Amino acid sequence: GRYDNDLYYGKFPEDFVWSSATSAYQIEGGWNADGKGLSIWDTFTHAGKAANNDTGDVACDSYHKYKEDVKLLKDLHVTHYRFSISWPRVLPNGTIDNINEAGIDYYNNLINSLIANNIQPMVTLYHWDLPQDLEDQGGWLNETTNEHFKNYSRLCFERFGDRVKFWITFNEPWIVAWLGYGVAAFAPRKNGPGDLAYISAHNLIKAHAKAYHEYDDNFRASQNGTIGITLNAGWSEPKDPSSLSDQEASQRDMQFQLGWFANAIFVNGDYPDVMKWRIGNNSETQNLPKSRLPAFTDAEKQYNKGTSDFFGLNFYTSSLVTDNKNVNRSVQSYDVDKGVAGEADPTWKESGSGWLKVTPFGMRKVLKWIKDTYNTPVTYVTENGVSDRTGVLNDVDRIDYYKNYINQMLKAMKLDGCNVKGYTAWSLMDNFEWASGYTERFGLHYVDFTKPDRPRVQKESAKWYANFVSNPEFPLKYDNDLYYGKFP
Ligand SMILES: O=S(=O)(O)CCCN1CCN(CCO[C@@H]2O[C@H](CO)[C@@H](O)[C@H](O)[C@H]2O)CC1
């Protein structure tokens, strides 16, 4: 059919990394416990900006229940666990002059518990929870934040780097820049779709490079770890594959999503030409003194280039794209600059999230695009998963999603030569889904948020995943899963 969702038969390499992921603000709770400082997401939720006035004040209470989480991971038979460190939990004001040792202790306890259970930590330094004190000084619009991020990163390398050998600087800078500083959908709710989005992204790239070089210069030799960045994209499928303009729209959409950050880090230290060209032209049309896209100096380009040991990819869904001809060029906006219209194919299965349609074929295509565009980088899928709104324990749709997306990843490896080294299921358990609060559940484990002790219960998908990672090959030993289709 048009979308290749057919099962491929084969098995994964023995040393393939199987993991599961969470993030600090989404699971920890303890929002003000033991000296933790405020993050911009505490501010966002306390202002009632998440669905049903939900907050991460308690969330899954992993701040107190992390030992239980390690048990869930052990029963999942994963070899790795991806989690994030809350910057304001270890540095309440965001600055290195005020270290909260209780916060350091929490992460040391978690890391030690993982290691004791032969589970390797994959640590994200920034999963969106900026210290509020730094946001009060401009946040990612203020270049000084880059230096604070470097100091925070160095503290983490110093305190945890003897046991943490896999570091991710930023989770999805695209979301931080566009949803946080572009359209005010996420914290810190700034509205600058044509300028602030680009300024924040500019600082995120420079902050990433600072942290990378800090590790590379001062810690790699003694700690022997690996450090990179995690980017997210939806696969942009040309609506009409035979249309040159739709093909160009697809390429342009992928460059504006991934290239925005990946071109500087994996290619030449600078933004992709298509972004410089289109944003420069639109800025000229708007009679602006210079392009709304900030420029790197030659020294900064050299400093940005080659600052990731791997390509971290968060992948969920796809869209059908065409050239958006009727953009009003007098409007300053990333979306106008990009000039791409996206839509879902009505035949794609829906999920518990409006933006997430089930498109397994997209996993293979996006991995191939990364291979072709960034010269076959070592790649880790650092998030992949699907939501529902019911909390169903017999979550056959989630099993179907994982089986098919993992199979498409295997095709990308075996048939397209993609150098994928690991896969991470989002998420270990139901958790705080940002502006959607607790209405959208992504977990392999069900969490009852009405009970003070936040009990975790394995869903069928957890049993499936544990079984699969123990014997990662297709055809499945026992394929009891539902097949979708209809009789003649
Ligand atoms: O439809 S709207 O445009 O009005 C709202 C868009 C909401 N976004 C879509 C993209 N998604 C990227 C993936 O976000 C990732 O995936 C998980 C699931 O979202 C999150 O829980 C993780 O923290 C995050 O890393 C983040 C949420």
PDB file of N, CA, C and O in Angstrom, residues 223-282:
ATOM      1  N   GLN A 223      36.288   9.976  32.414  1.00  0.00           N
ATOM      2  CA  GLN A 223      35.014   9.298  32.657  1.00  0.00           C
ATOM      3  C   GLN A 223      34.563   8.406  31.500  1.00  0.00           C
ATOM      4  O   GLN A 223      33.716   7.551  31.680  1.00  0.00           O
ATOM      5  N   ASN A 224      35.116   8.658  30.302  1.00  0.00           N
ATOM      6  CA  ASN A 224      34.845   7.775  29.152  1.00  0.00           C
ATOM      7  C   ASN A 224      33.374   7.633  28.786  1.00  0.00           C
ATOM      8  O   ASN A 224      32.930   6.549  28.393  1.00  0.00           O
ATOM      9  N   GLY A 225      32.600   8.694  28.942  1.00  0.00           N
ATOM     10  CA  GLY A 225      31.187   8.622  28.579  1.00  0.00           C
ATOM     11  C   GLY A 225      30.929   9.130  27.174  1.00  0.00           C
ATOM     12  O   GLY A 225      31.854   9.417  26.425  1.00  0.00           O
ATOM     13  N   THR A 226      29.662   9.210  26.833  1.00  0.00           N
ATOM     14  CA  THR A 226      29.252   9.733  25.526  1.00  0.00           C
ATOM     15  C   THR A 226      28.228  10.827  25.785  1.00  0.00           C
ATOM     16  O   THR A 226      27.459  10.755  26.757  1.00  0.00           O
ATOM     17  N   ILE A 227      28.244  11.871  24.947  1.00  0.00           N
ATOM     18  CA  ILE A 227      27.358  13.016  25.187  1.00  0.00           C
ATOM     19  C   ILE A 227      26.821  13.541  23.864  1.00  0.00           C
ATOM     20  O   ILE A 227      27.546  13.609  22.864  1.00  0.00           O
ATOM     21  N   GLY A 228      25.520  13.857  23.875  1.00  0.00           N
ATOM     22  CA  GLY A 228      24.894  14.326  22.633  1.00  0.00           C
ATOM     23  C   GLY A 228      23.643  15.126  22.934  1.00  0.00           C
ATOM     24  O   GLY A 228      23.464  15.602  24.058  1.00  0.00           O
ATOM     25  N   ILE A 229      22.785  15.227  21.903  1.00  0.00           N
ATOM     26  CA  ILE A 229      21.563  16.018  22.040  1.00  0.00           C
ATOM     27  C   ILE A 229      20.388  15.209  21.495  1.00  0.00           C
ATOM     28  O   ILE A 229      20.579  14.328  20.646  1.00  0.00           O
ATOM     29  N   THR A 230      19.195  15.458  21.998  1.00  0.00           N
ATOM     30  CA  THR A 230      17.983  14.784  21.521  1.00  0.00           C
ATOM     31  C   THR A 230      17.091  15.794  20.810  1.00  0.00           C
ATOM     32  O   THR A 230      16.697  16.813  21.384  1.00  0.00           O
ATOM     33  N   LEU A 231      16.795  15.517  19.527  1.00  0.00           N
ATOM     34  CA  LEU A 231      15.940  16.376  18.717  1.00  0.00           C
ATOM     35  C   LEU A 231      14.660  15.635  18.367  1.00  0.00           C
ATOM     36  O   LEU A 231      14.633  14.401  18.368  1.00  0.00           O
ATOM     37  N   ASN A 232      13.592  16.394  18.114  1.00  0.00           N
ATOM     38  CA  ASN A 232      12.323  15.754  17.757  1.00  0.00           C
ATOM     39  C   ASN A 232      11.843  16.258  16.401  1.00  0.00           C
ATOM     40  O   ASN A 232      12.136  17.388  15.998  1.00  0.00           O
ATOM     41  N   ALA A 233      11.139  15.389  15.717  1.00  0.00           N
ATOM     42  CA  ALA A 233      10.534  15.786  14.437  1.00  0.00           C
ATOM     43  C   ALA A 233       9.374  14.847  14.143  1.00  0.00           C
ATOM     44  O   ALA A 233       9.368  13.692  14.571  1.00  0.00           O
ATOM     45  N   GLY A 234       8.379  15.382  13.422  1.00  0.00           N
ATOM     46  CA  GLY A 234       7.384  14.521  12.805  1.00  0.00           C
ATOM     47  C   GLY A 234       7.887  14.265  11.385  1.00  0.00           C
ATOM     48  O   GLY A 234       8.488  15.156  10.770  1.00  0.00           O
ATOM     49  N   TRP A 235       7.678  13.063  10.850  1.00  0.00           N
ATOM     50  CA  TRP A 235       8.101  12.816   9.461  1.00  0.00           C
ATOM     51  C   TRP A 235       7.175  13.580   8.520  1.00  0.00           C
ATOM     52  O   TRP A 235       5.942  13.503   8.638  1.00  0.00           O
ATOM     53  N   SER A 236       7.763  14.331   7.591  1.00  0.00           N
ATOM     54  CA  SER A 236       6.979  15.129   6.639  1.00  0.00           C
ATOM     55  C   SER A 236       6.916  14.404   5.305  1.00  0.00           C
ATOM     56  O   SER A 236       7.869  14.425   4.527  1.00  0.00           O
ATOM     57  N   GLU A 237       5.793  13.748   5.048  1.00  0.00           N
ATOM     58  CA  GLU A 237       5.602  12.955   3.829  1.00  0.00           C
ATOM     59  C   GLU A 237       4.986  13.844   2.753  1.00  0.00           C
ATOM     60  O   GLU A 237       3.986  14.537   3.028  1.00  0.00           O
ATOM     61  N   PRO A 238       5.585  13.929   1.549  1.00  0.00           N
ATOM     62  CA  PRO A 238       4.964  14.762   0.500  1.00  0.00           C
ATOM     63  C   PRO A 238       3.525  14.289   0.265  1.00  0.00           C
ATOM     64  O   PRO A 238       3.299  13.079   0.099  1.00  0.00           O
ATOM     65  N   LYS A 239       2.578  15.218   0.264  1.00  0.00           N
ATOM     66  CA  LYS A 239       1.181  14.816   0.095  1.00  0.00           C
ATOM     67  C   LYS A 239       1.014  14.108  -1.254  1.00  0.00           C
ATOM     68  O   LYS A 239       0.369  13.072  -1.353  1.00  0.00           O
ATOM     69  N   ASP A 240       1.614  14.713  -2.311  1.00  0.00           N
ATOM     70  CA  ASP A 240       1.623  14.061  -3.624  1.00  0.00           C
ATOM     71  C   ASP A 240       3.073  13.719  -3.958  1.00  0.00           C
ATOM     72  O   ASP A 240       3.847  14.612  -4.307  1.00  0.00           O
ATOM     73  N   PRO A 241       3.465  12.431  -3.804  1.00  0.00           N
ATOM     74  CA  PRO A 241       4.871  12.048  -4.000  1.00  0.00           C
ATOM     75  C   PRO A 241       5.407  12.413  -5.386  1.00  0.00           C
ATOM     76  O   PRO A 241       6.611  12.534  -5.569  1.00  0.00           O
ATOM     77  N   SER A 242       4.510  12.612  -6.365  1.00  0.00           N
ATOM     78  CA  SER A 242       4.991  12.931  -7.720  1.00  0.00           C
ATOM     79  C   SER A 242       5.125  14.437  -7.918  1.00  0.00           C
ATOM     80  O   SER A 242       5.596  14.895  -8.954  1.00  0.00           O
ATOM     81  N   SER A 243       4.729  15.219  -6.885  1.00  0.00           N
ATOM     82  CA  SER A 243       4.795  16.685  -7.040  1.00  0.00           C
ATOM     83  C   SER A 243       6.138  17.212  -6.545  1.00  0.00           C
ATOM     84  O   SER A 243       6.502  17.017  -5.372  1.00  0.00           O
ATOM     85  N   LEU A 244       6.856  17.904  -7.431  1.00  0.00           N
ATOM     86  CA  LEU A 244       8.166  18.445  -7.052  1.00  0.00           C
ATOM     87  C   LEU A 244       8.003  19.434  -5.911  1.00  0.00           C
ATOM     88  O   LEU A 244       8.780  19.449  -4.963  1.00  0.00           O
ATOM     89  N   SER A 245       6.926  20.235  -5.973  1.00  0.00           N
ATOM     90  CA  SER A 245       6.762  21.252  -4.936  1.00  0.00           C
ATOM     91  C   SER A 245       6.429  20.623  -3.584  1.00  0.00           C
ATOM     92  O   SER A 245       6.864  21.109  -2.536  1.00  0.00           O
ATOM     93  N   ASP A 246       5.721  19.465  -3.593  1.00  0.00           N
ATOM     94  CA  ASP A 246       5.458  18.770  -2.323  1.00  0.00           C
ATOM     95  C   ASP A 246       6.734  18.121  -1.798  1.00  0.00           C
ATOM     96  O   ASP A 246       6.981  18.070  -0.591  1.00  0.00           O
ATOM     97  N   GLN A 247       7.569  17.638  -2.726  1.00  0.00           N
ATOM     98  CA  GLN A 247       8.841  17.042  -2.304  1.00  0.00           C
ATOM     99  C   GLN A 247       9.722  18.122  -1.660  1.00  0.00           C
ATOM    100  O   GLN A 247      10.348  17.912  -0.634  1.00  0.00           O
ATOM    101  N   GLU A 248       9.702  19.311  -2.266  1.00  0.00           N
ATOM    102  CA  GLU A 248      10.499  20.413  -1.701  1.00  0.00           C
ATOM    103  C   GLU A 248       9.934  20.825  -0.341  1.00  0.00           C
ATOM    104  O   GLU A 248      10.671  21.120   0.597  1.00  0.00           O
ATOM    105  N   ALA A 249       8.604  20.812  -0.221  1.00  0.00           N
ATOM    106  CA  ALA A 249       7.967  21.173   1.054  1.00  0.00           C
ATOM    107  C   ALA A 249       8.379  20.186   2.136  1.00  0.00           C
ATOM    108  O   ALA A 249       8.642  20.555   3.282  1.00  0.00           O
ATOM    109  N   SER A 250       8.494  18.898   1.756  1.00  0.00           N
ATOM    110  CA  SER A 250       8.916  17.860   2.698  1.00  0.00           C
ATOM    111  C   SER A 250      10.334  18.122   3.191  1.00  0.00           C
ATOM    112  O   SER A 250      10.602  18.134   4.391  1.00  0.00           O
ATOM    113  N   GLN A 251      11.242  18.367   2.223  1.00  0.00           N
ATOM    114  CA  GLN A 251      12.632  18.641   2.603  1.00  0.00           C
ATOM    115  C   GLN A 251      12.719  19.886   3.479  1.00  0.00           C
ATOM    116  O   GLN A 251      13.400  19.895   4.499  1.00  0.00           O
ATOM    117  N   ARG A 252      11.961  20.911   3.099  1.00  0.00           N
ATOM    118  CA  ARG A 252      12.017  22.189   3.828  1.00  0.00           C
ATOM    119  C   ARG A 252      11.479  22.004   5.250  1.00  0.00           C
ATOM    120  O   ARG A 252      12.037  22.490   6.220  1.00  0.00           O
ATOM    121  N   ASP A 253      10.404  21.213   5.377  1.00  0.00           N
ATOM    122  CA  ASP A 253       9.827  20.976   6.702  1.00  0.00           C
ATOM    123  C   ASP A 253      10.812  20.245   7.600  1.00  0.00           C
ATOM    124  O   ASP A 253      10.964  20.564   8.786  1.00  0.00           O
ATOM    125  N   MET A 254      11.514  19.259   7.042  1.00  0.00           N
ATOM    126  CA  MET A 254      12.486  18.499   7.845  1.00  0.00           C
ATOM    127  C   MET A 254      13.672  19.389   8.234  1.00  0.00           C
ATOM    128  O   MET A 254      14.165  19.326   9.361  1.00  0.00           O
ATOM    129  N   GLN A 255      14.083  20.281   7.340  1.00  0.00           N
ATOM    130  CA  GLN A 255      15.188  21.211   7.669  1.00  0.00           C
ATOM    131  C   GLN A 255      14.770  22.224   8.735  1.00  0.00           C
ATOM    132  O   GLN A 255      15.542  22.546   9.635  1.00  0.00           O
ATOM    133  N   PHE A 256      13.517  22.692   8.661  1.00  0.00           N
ATOM    134  CA  PHE A 256      13.063  23.653   9.673  1.00  0.00           C
ATOM    135  C   PHE A 256      12.817  22.981  11.017  1.00  0.00           C
ATOM    136  O   PHE A 256      12.834  23.627  12.061  1.00  0.00           O
ATOM    137  N   GLN A 257      12.547  21.641  10.997  1.00  0.00           N
ATOM    138  CA  GLN A 257      12.336  20.934  12.268  1.00  0.00           C
ATOM    139  C   GLN A 257      13.660  20.468  12.865  1.00  0.00           C
ATOM    140  O   GLN A 257      14.033  20.831  13.969  1.00  0.00           O
ATOM    141  N   LEU A 258      14.381  19.611  12.113  1.00  0.00           N
ATOM    142  CA  LEU A 258      15.640  19.035  12.623  1.00  0.00           C
ATOM    143  C   LEU A 258      16.851  19.898  12.269  1.00  0.00           C
ATOM    144  O   LEU A 258      17.704  20.161  13.115  1.00  0.00           O
ATOM    145  N   GLY A 259      16.889  20.363  11.004  1.00  0.00           N
ATOM    146  CA  GLY A 259      18.055  21.126  10.542  1.00  0.00           C
ATOM    147  C   GLY A 259      18.280  22.386  11.362  1.00  0.00           C
ATOM    148  O   GLY A 259      19.424  22.823  11.556  1.00  0.00           O
ATOM    149  N   TRP A 260      17.232  22.952  11.897  1.00  0.00           N
ATOM    150  CA  TRP A 260      17.293  24.170  12.730  1.00  0.00           C
ATOM    151  C   TRP A 260      18.400  24.015  13.775  1.00  0.00           C
ATOM    152  O   TRP A 260      19.177  24.934  14.028  1.00  0.00           O
ATOM    153  N   PHE A 261      18.515  22.797  14.332  1.00  0.00           N
ATOM    154  CA  PHE A 261      19.527  22.528  15.362  1.00  0.00           C
ATOM    155  C   PHE A 261      20.622  21.596  14.839  1.00  0.00           C
ATOM    156  O   PHE A 261      21.804  21.771  15.116  1.00  0.00           O
ATOM    157  N   ALA A 262      20.208  20.594  14.036  1.00  0.00           N
ATOM    158  CA  ALA A 262      21.170  19.559  13.630  1.00  0.00           C
ATOM    159  C   ALA A 262      22.208  20.072  12.632  1.00  0.00           C
ATOM    160  O   ALA A 262      23.337  19.576  12.590  1.00  0.00           O
ATOM    161  N   ASN A 263      21.843  21.055  11.799  1.00  0.00           N
ATOM    162  CA  ASN A 263      22.814  21.505  10.798  1.00  0.00           C
ATOM    163  C   ASN A 263      24.058  22.103  11.459  1.00  0.00           C
ATOM    164  O   ASN A 263      25.178  21.813  11.072  1.00  0.00           O
ATOM    165  N   ALA A 264      23.836  22.900  12.516  1.00  0.00           N
ATOM    166  CA  ALA A 264      24.977  23.514  13.213  1.00  0.00           C
ATOM    167  C   ALA A 264      25.803  22.444  13.917  1.00  0.00           C
ATOM    168  O   ALA A 264      27.028  22.444  13.871  1.00  0.00           O
ATOM    169  N   ILE A 265      25.115  21.481  14.543  1.00  0.00           N
ATOM    170  CA  ILE A 265      25.800  20.504  15.393  1.00  0.00           C
ATOM    171  C   ILE A 265      26.432  19.376  14.571  1.00  0.00           C
ATOM    172  O   ILE A 265      27.533  18.929  14.862  1.00  0.00           O
ATOM    173  N   PHE A 266      25.756  18.930  13.508  1.00  0.00           N
ATOM    174  CA  PHE A 266      26.221  17.749  12.755  1.00  0.00           C
ATOM    175  C   PHE A 266      26.819  18.083  11.383  1.00  0.00           C
ATOM    176  O   PHE A 266      27.398  17.217  10.742  1.00  0.00           O
ATOM    177  N   VAL A 267      26.660  19.323  10.880  1.00  0.00           N
ATOM    178  CA  VAL A 267      27.153  19.612   9.525  1.00  0.00           C
ATOM    179  C   VAL A 267      28.257  20.683   9.540  1.00  0.00           C
ATOM    180  O   VAL A 267      29.425  20.382   9.415  1.00  0.00           O
ATOM    181  N   ASN A 268      27.880  21.956   9.718  1.00  0.00           N
ATOM    182  CA  ASN A 268      28.886  23.011   9.519  1.00  0.00           C
ATOM    183  C   ASN A 268      28.849  24.134  10.550  1.00  0.00           C
ATOM    184  O   ASN A 268      29.425  25.208  10.313  1.00  0.00           O
ATOM    185  N   GLY A 269      28.165  23.936  11.668  1.00  0.00           N
ATOM    186  CA  GLY A 269      28.172  24.972  12.710  1.00  0.00           C
ATOM    187  C   GLY A 269      27.191  26.094  12.471  1.00  0.00           C
ATOM    188  O   GLY A 269      27.085  27.005  13.300  1.00  0.00           O
ATOM    189  N   ASP A 270      26.432  26.016  11.353  1.00  0.00           N
ATOM    190  CA  ASP A 270      25.530  27.110  10.994  1.00  0.00           C
ATOM    191  C   ASP A 270      24.110  26.596  10.714  1.00  0.00           C
ATOM    192  O   ASP A 270      23.880  25.388  10.664  1.00  0.00           O
ATOM    193  N   TYR A 271      23.170  27.529  10.514  1.00  0.00           N
ATOM    194  CA  TYR A 271      21.796  27.149  10.169  1.00  0.00           C
ATOM    195  C   TYR A 271      21.757  26.612   8.741  1.00  0.00           C
ATOM    196  O   TYR A 271      22.630  26.933   7.933  1.00  0.00           O
ATOM    197  N   PRO A 272      20.738  25.798   8.410  1.00  0.00           N
ATOM    198  CA  PRO A 272      20.607  25.310   7.035  1.00  0.00           C
ATOM    199  C   PRO A 272      20.370  26.478   6.066  1.00  0.00           C
ATOM    200  O   PRO A 272      19.729  27.476   6.431  1.00  0.00           O
ATOM    201  N   ASP A 273      20.913  26.352   4.860  1.00  0.00           N
ATOM    202  CA  ASP A 273      20.773  27.422   3.860  1.00  0.00           C
ATOM    203  C   ASP A 273      19.313  27.807   3.652  1.00  0.00           C
ATOM    204  O   ASP A 273      18.987  28.993   3.547  1.00  0.00           O
ATOM    205  N   VAL A 274      18.410  26.806   3.614  1.00  0.00           N
ATOM    206  CA  VAL A 274      17.006  27.119   3.307  1.00  0.00           C
ATOM    207  C   VAL A 274      16.415  28.043   4.376  1.00  0.00           C
ATOM    208  O   VAL A 274      15.575  28.902   4.077  1.00  0.00           O
ATOM    209  N   MET A 275      16.873  27.896   5.637  1.00  0.00           N
ATOM    210  CA  MET A 275      16.359  28.785   6.696  1.00  0.00           C
ATOM    211  C   MET A 275      16.946  30.195   6.521  1.00  0.00           C
ATOM    212  O   MET A 275      16.219  31.191   6.591  1.00  0.00           O
ATOM    213  N   LYS A 276      18.255  30.270   6.271  1.00  0.00           N
ATOM    214  CA  LYS A 276      18.900  31.588   6.108  1.00  0.00           C
ATOM    215  C   LYS A 276      18.267  32.335   4.940  1.00  0.00           C
ATOM    216  O   LYS A 276      17.957  33.517   5.018  1.00  0.00           O
ATOM    217  N   TRP A 277      18.021  31.576   3.851  1.00  0.00           N
ATOM    218  CA  TRP A 277      17.500  32.176   2.613  1.00  0.00           C
ATOM    219  C   TRP A 277      16.074  32.694   2.819  1.00  0.00           C
ATOM    220  O   TRP A 277      15.779  33.866   2.593  1.00  0.00           O
ATOM    221  N   ARG A 278      15.199  31.823   3.340  1.00  0.00           N
ATOM    222  CA  ARG A 278      13.785  32.208   3.421  1.00  0.00           C
ATOM    223  C   ARG A 278      13.531  33.257   4.508  1.00  0.00           C
ATOM    224  O   ARG A 278      12.781  34.192   4.326  1.00  0.00           O
ATOM    225  N   ILE A 279      14.211  33.108   5.659  1.00  0.00           N
ATOM    226  CA  ILE A 279      13.984  34.081   6.744  1.00  0.00           C
ATOM    227  C   ILE A 279      14.625  35.414   6.391  1.00  0.00           C
ATOM    228  O   ILE A 279      14.063  36.486   6.643  1.00  0.00           O
ATOM    229  N   GLY A 280      15.780  35.335   5.705  1.00  0.00           N
ATOM    230  CA  GLY A 280      16.435  36.569   5.246  1.00  0.00           C
ATOM    231  C   GLY A 280      15.565  37.314   4.262  1.00  0.00           C
ATOM    232  O   GLY A 280      15.339  38.520   4.386  1.00  0.00           O
ATOM    233  N   ASN A 281      15.015  36.598   3.278  1.00  0.00           N
ATOM    234  CA  ASN A 281      14.143  37.237   2.280  1.00  0.00           C
ATOM    235  C   ASN A 281      12.902  37.842   2.915  1.00  0.00           C
ATOM    236  O   ASN A 281      12.542  38.979   2.645  1.00  0.00           O
ATOM    237  N   ASN A 282      12.255  37.079   3.809  1.00  0.00           N
ATOM    238  CA  ASN A 282      11.045  37.616   4.446  1.00  0.00           C
ATOM    239  C   ASN A 282      11.375  38.849   5.281  1.00  0.00           C
ATOM    240  O   ASN A 282      10.634  39.831   5.279  1.00  0.00           O
TER     241      ASN A 282
END
